XYZ file of C-alpha atoms in Angstrom:
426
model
C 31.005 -6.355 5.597
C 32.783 -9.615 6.217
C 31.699 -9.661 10.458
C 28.976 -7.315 10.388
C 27.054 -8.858 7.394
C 28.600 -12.205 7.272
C 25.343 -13.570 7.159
C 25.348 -12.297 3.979
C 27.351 -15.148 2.338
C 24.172 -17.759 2.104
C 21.741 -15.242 1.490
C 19.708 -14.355 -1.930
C 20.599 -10.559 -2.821
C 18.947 -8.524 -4.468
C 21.232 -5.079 -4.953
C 19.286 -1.690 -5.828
C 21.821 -0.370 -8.349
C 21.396 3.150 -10.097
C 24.180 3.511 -11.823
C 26.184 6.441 -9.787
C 28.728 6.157 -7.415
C 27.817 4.267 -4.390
C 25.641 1.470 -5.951
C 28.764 0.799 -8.578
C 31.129 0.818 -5.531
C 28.413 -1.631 -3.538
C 28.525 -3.873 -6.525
C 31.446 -4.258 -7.260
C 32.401 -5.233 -3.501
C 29.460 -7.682 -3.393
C 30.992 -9.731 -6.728
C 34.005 -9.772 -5.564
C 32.843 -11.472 -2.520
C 31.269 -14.069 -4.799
C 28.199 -13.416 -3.213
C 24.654 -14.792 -4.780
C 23.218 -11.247 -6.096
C 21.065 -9.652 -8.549
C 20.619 -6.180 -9.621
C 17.715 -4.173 -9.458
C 17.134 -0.881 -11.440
C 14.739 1.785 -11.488
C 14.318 4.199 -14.495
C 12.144 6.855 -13.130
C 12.231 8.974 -16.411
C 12.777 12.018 -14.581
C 16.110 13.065 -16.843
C 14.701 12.431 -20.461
C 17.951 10.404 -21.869
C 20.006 11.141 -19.506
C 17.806 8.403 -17.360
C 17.805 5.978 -20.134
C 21.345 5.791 -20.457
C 21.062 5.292 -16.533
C 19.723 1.630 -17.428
C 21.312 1.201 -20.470
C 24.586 1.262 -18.436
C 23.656 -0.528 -15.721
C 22.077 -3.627 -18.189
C 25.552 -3.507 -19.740
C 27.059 -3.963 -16.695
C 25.053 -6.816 -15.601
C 25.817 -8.634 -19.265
C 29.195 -7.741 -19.455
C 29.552 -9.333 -15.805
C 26.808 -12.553 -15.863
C 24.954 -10.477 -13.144
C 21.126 -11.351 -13.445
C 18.981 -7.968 -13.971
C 15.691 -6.662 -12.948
C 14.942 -3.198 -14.686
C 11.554 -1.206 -14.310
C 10.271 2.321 -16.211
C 8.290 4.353 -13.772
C 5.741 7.313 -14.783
C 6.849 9.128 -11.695
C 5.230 12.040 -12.362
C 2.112 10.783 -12.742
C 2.210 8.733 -9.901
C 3.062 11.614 -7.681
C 0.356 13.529 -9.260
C -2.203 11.115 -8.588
C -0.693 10.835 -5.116
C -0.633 14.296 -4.055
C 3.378 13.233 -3.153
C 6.210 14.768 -3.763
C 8.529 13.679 -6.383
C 11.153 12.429 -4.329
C 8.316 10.728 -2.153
C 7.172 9.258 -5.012
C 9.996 7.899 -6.009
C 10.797 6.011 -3.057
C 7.541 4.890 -2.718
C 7.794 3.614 -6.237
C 10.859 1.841 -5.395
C 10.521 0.420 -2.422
C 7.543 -1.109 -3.479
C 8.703 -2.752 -6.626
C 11.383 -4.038 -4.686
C 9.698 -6.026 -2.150
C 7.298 -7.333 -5.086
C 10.698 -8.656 -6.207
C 12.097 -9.906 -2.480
C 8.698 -11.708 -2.660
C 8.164 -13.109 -6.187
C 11.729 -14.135 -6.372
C 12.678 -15.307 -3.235
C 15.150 -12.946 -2.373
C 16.391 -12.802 1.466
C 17.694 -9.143 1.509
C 17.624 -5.970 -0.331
C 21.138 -4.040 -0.303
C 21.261 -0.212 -0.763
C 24.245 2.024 -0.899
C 23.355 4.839 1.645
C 26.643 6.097 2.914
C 28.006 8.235 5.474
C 27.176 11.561 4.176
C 23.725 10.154 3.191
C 23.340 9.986 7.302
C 24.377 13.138 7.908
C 21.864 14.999 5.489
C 19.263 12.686 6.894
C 19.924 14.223 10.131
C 20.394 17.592 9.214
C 17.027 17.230 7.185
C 14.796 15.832 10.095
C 16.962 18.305 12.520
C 15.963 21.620 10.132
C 12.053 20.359 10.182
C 11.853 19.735 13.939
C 12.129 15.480 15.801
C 12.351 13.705 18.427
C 14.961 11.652 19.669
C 14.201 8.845 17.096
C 15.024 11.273 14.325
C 18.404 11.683 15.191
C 19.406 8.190 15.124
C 20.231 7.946 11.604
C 19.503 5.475 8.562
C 20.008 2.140 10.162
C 22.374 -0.065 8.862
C 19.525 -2.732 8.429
C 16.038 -2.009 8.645
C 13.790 -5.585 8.057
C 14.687 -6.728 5.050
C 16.772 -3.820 3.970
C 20.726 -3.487 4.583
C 23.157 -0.425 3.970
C 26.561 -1.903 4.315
C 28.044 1.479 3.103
C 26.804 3.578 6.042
C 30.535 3.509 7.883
C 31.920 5.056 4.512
C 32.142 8.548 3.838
C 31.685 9.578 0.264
C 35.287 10.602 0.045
C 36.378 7.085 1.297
C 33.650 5.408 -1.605
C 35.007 7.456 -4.758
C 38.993 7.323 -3.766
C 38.323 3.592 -3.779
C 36.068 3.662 -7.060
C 39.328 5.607 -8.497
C 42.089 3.084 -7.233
C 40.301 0.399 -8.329
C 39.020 1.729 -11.987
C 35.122 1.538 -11.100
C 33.131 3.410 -13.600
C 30.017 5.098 -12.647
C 27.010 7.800 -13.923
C 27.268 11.322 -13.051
C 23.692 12.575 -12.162
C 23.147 15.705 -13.278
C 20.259 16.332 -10.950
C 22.623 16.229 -8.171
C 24.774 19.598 -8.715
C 21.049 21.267 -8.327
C 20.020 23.009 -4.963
C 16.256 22.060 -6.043
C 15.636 20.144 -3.608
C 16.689 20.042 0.428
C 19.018 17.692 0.193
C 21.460 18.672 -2.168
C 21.122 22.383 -0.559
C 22.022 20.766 2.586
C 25.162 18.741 0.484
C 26.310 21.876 -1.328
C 25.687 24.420 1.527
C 25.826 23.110 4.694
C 28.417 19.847 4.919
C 30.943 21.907 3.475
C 30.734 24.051 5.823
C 30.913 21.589 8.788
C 33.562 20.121 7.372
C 35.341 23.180 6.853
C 34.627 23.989 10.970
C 36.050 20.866 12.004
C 38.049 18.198 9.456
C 37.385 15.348 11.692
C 33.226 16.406 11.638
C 32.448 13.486 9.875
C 33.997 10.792 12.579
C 33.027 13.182 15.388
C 29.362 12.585 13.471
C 29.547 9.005 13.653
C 30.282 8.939 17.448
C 27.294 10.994 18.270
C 25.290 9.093 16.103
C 26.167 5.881 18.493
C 25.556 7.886 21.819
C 22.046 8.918 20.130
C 21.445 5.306 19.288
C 22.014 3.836 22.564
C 20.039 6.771 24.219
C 17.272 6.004 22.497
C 17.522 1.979 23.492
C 17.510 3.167 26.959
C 14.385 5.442 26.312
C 12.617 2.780 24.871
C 13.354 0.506 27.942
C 11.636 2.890 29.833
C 8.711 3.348 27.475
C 8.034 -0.379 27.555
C 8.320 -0.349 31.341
C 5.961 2.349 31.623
C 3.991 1.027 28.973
C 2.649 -1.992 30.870
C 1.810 -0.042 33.805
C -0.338 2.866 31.923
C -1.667 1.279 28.718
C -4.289 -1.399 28.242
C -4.693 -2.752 24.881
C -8.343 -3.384 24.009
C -9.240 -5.215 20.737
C -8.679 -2.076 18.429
C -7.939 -0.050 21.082
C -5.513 1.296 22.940
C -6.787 2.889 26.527
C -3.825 5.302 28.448
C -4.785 5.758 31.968
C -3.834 9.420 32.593
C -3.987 9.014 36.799
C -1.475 7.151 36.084
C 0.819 8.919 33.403
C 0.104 12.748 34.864
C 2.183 11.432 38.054
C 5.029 11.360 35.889
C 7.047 14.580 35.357
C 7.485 13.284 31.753
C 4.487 12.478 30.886
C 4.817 14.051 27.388
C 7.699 12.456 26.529
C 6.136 8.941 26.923
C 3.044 10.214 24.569
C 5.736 11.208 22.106
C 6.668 7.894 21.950
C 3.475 5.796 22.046
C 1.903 8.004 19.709
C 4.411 8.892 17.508
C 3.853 5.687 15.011
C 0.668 6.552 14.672
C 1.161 9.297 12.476
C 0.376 12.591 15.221
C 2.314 15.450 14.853
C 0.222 18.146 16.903
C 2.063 17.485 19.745
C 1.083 20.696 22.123
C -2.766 19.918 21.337
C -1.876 15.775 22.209
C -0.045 17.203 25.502
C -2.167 19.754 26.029
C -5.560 16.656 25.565
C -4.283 14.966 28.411
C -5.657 17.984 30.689
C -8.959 19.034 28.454
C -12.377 18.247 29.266
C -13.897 14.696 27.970
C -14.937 14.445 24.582
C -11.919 16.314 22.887
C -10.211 14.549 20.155
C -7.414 14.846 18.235
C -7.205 12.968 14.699
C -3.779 12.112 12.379
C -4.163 10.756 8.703
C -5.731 7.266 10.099
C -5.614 7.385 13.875
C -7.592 9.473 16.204
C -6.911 10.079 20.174
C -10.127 10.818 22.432
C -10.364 12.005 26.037
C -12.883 10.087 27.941
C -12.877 10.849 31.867
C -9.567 9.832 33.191
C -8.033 8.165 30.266
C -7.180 8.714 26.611
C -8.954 6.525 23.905
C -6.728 5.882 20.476
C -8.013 3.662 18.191
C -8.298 3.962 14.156
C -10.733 6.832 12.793
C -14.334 5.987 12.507
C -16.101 5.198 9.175
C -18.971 7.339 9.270
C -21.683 4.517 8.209
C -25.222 5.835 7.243
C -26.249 2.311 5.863
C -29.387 0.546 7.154
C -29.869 -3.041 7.557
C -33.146 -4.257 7.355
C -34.492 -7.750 8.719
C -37.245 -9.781 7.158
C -39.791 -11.275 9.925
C -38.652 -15.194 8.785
C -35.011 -13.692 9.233
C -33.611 -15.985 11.762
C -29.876 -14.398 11.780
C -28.045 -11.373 10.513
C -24.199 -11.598 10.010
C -23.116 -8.063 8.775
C -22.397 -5.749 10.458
C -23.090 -7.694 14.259
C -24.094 -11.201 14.321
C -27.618 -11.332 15.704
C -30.223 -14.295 16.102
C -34.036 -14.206 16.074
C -35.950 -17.072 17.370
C -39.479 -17.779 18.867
C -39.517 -19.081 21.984
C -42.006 -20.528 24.476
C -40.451 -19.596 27.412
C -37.842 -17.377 28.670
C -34.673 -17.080 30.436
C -32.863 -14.303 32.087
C -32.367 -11.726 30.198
C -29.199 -9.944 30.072
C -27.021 -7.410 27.911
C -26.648 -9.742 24.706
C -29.749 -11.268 24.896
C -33.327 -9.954 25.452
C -36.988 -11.012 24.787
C -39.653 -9.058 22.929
C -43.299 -9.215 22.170
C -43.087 -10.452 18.381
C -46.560 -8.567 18.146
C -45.407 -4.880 18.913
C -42.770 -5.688 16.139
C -43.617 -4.165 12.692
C -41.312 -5.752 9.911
C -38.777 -4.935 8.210
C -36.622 -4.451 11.291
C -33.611 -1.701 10.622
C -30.587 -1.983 11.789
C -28.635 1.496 11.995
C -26.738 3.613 13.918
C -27.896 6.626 16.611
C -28.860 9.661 15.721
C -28.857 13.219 17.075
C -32.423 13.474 18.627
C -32.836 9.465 18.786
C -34.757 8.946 21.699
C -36.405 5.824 23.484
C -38.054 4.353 26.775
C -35.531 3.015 28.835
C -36.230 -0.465 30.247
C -38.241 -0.406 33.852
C -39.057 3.190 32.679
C -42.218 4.788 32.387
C -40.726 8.118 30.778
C -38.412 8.688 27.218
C -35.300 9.566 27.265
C -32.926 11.113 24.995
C -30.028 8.637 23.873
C -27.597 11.848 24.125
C -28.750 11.925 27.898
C -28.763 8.038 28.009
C -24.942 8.509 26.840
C -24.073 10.867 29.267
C -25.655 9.090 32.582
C -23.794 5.670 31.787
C -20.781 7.417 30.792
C -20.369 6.382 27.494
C -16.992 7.493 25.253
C -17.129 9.033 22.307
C -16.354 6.157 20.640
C -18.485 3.504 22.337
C -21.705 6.283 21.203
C -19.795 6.227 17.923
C -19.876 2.418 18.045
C -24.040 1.867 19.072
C -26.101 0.056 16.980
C -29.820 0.370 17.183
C -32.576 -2.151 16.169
C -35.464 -0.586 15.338
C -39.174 -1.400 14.440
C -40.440 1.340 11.670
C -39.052 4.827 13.643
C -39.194 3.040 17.303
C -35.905 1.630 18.888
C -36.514 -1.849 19.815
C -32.974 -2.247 21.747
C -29.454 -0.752 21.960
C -27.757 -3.760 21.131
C -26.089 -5.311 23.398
C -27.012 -2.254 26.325
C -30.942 -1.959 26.751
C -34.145 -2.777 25.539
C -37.242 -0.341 24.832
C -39.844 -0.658 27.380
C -42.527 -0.601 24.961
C -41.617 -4.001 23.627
C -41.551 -5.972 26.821
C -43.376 -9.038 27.640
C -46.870 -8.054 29.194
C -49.446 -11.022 30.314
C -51.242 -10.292 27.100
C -48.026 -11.748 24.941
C -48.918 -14.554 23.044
C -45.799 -15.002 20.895
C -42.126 -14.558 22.521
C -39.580 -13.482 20.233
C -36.097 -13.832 21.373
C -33.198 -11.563 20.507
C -29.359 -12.487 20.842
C -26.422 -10.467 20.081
C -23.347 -13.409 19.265
């Protein structure tokens, strides 16, 4: 902790403590470093009493020791209830949360956990059992933003012989010795079994844990190289040229990556999109990826927005949701995509501002004929998400312009006009 961490020595810490094993070990290392640190506590109320004397032994550890405390009851039941999480999900939500309320309210620099060696090795088994990628492998990291785990070289072994020599008391959690959950079926079951295989499994673990680290710093070299030549970032979007990526052998592998944070985990549907005809999409909890022509669209799911906005004829702007301006004009100037003129007289108040329809349909600027916006669409080659993203302006159940695309041919200036009215998209 001394070179790895020796940051560590002007720094406001804030030490997640629950009581057990590691977090006693932790803090007892930290105040003997005379390090600036408080404690924080979570009672999560899952063990009746047996959680309650959690915090009662923790508080008297703090007083006994002139170590400043933050404790916190959580209804974690509840809250994964409401959440639709699981328990242990909920839990670290819970946690995690109140602790960076704390990092922030109190001005702490860093939040110190006790995750140990054996705590990386279930973490890898875990993600290993339910199926990864490379970054899955990798481990806890020994700090993550604000959050460091100066315990992860220890093994558990290591952490309680020195608890013993040194007359550290600690909680026994009784939730532990049950195979409920994953974990512990993985700590009872599995490591035991490992260990039993090979004595030295836990420092051979460590080492391979390294090698995966620095292979994925290589791969994400790569990724970023590749990155710049395939992907253009648009506003909220992200556009992946696929003439580009398919002439890579690994083209999947570089999807994994990109896509990954985004919360996708159909990967043979994303792999197999990259081939499938335009219009597909594929959606994760907030995210969705479309194929459009050559490229693949991601950007963050569409609100589906049925509101209309109207506009009153002395209306000279509207702000939500485009910025538009209405003036009358005596003369005119070119007209272009963002800004078009109109014969104020064909105009039948309130205008409506709304979204396309299935079976909108209008008369195309310079047209004589109607035409179908789904038609429209498909001749300018329009995405999926630029239809998706079309606003139209209409007067009663006629479309007065595709904002910001193309006027209606009905509303055009005609030498009969007598009063200009001048549209702009901002």
């Amino acid at each position: 902790m001394s070179t790895n961490f020796s940051f560590l020595r002007e720094a406001k810490i804030l030490v997640a403590v629950s009581g057990g094993l590691d977090s006693m070990v932790l803090l007892k290392l930290l105040s003997n470093s005379n390090l600036q640190i408080a404690v924080a506590h979570c009672n999560f109320q899952l063990r009746d009493i047996e959680s309650d004397d959690d915090e009662v032994f923790v508080k008297s550890y703090c007083h006994k020791n002139s170590i400043q405390g933050f404790f916190q009851k959580f209804d974690t039941k509840r809250f994964a209830e409401d959440e639709k999480l699981s328990i242990q999900l909920a839990a670290r939500k819970l946690r995690y949360e109140w602790f960076y309320e704390l990092l922030e309210k109190e001005n702490f620099d860093f939040i110190l956990t006790a995750h140990h060696l054996d705590d990386q090795l279930e973490t890898f088994l875990i993600h290993f059992s339910r199926g990864t990628g490379l970054e899955g492998l990798t481990g806890i990291p020994s700090q993550n933003d604000k959050i460091i785990r100066p315990l992860l070289v220890f093994s558990r072994e290591e952490i309680e012989n020195f608890a013993n020599e040194n007359n550290i008391s600690w909680r026994e959690d009784s939730s532990n010795s049950s195979d409920k959950y994953l974990r512990n079926k993985i700590r009872h079951q599995i490591v035991p079994i490992l260990k039993e295989l090979n004595p030295s499994f836990l420092d051979s673990f460590q080492k391979t844990i390294q090698n995966l680290n620095q292979a994925q710093s290589l791969v994400n070299d790569a990724s970023r190289i590749v990155y710049r030549k395939v992907v253009q970032d648009d506003e909220n979007q992200k556009i992946i040229d696929l003439k580009e990526l398919l002439q890579l052998s690994n083209y999947q592998a570089y999807l994994y990556q990109w896509l990954s944070p985004f919360g996708f985990s159909a990967w043979q549907d994303i792999y197999d999109l990259a081939k499938a005809q335009s219009g597909k999409q594929i959606f994760s909890e907030h995210f969705r990826l479309v194929k459009h022509r050559e490229t693949l669209l991601l950007e963050p799911k569409a609100v589906k927005n049925e509101e209309e906005y109207t506009i009153a004829d002395n209306q000279s702007e509207l702000n939500f949701p485009l910025k538009l301006r209405f003036s009358s004009v005596s003369n005119i100037s070119i007209s272009d995509s963002k800004t078009i003129f109109v014969d104020a007289d064909a105009l039948k108040f309130p205008l409506k501002l709304r979204k396309w329809q299935e079976g909108d349909y209008f008369y195309p600027f310079g047209m004589s004929g109607k035409k179908k916006l789904s038609k429209f669409f498909k001749d300018e080659k329009f995405s999926l998400i630029e239809k998706e993203n079309t606003w139209l302006l209409c007067s009663e159940n006629q479309i007065v312009w595709l904002v910001g695309k193309r006027m209606d041919d009905r509303f055009k200036l005609t030498e009969n006009t007598q009063t200009i009215l001048k549209l702009e998209l901002v």
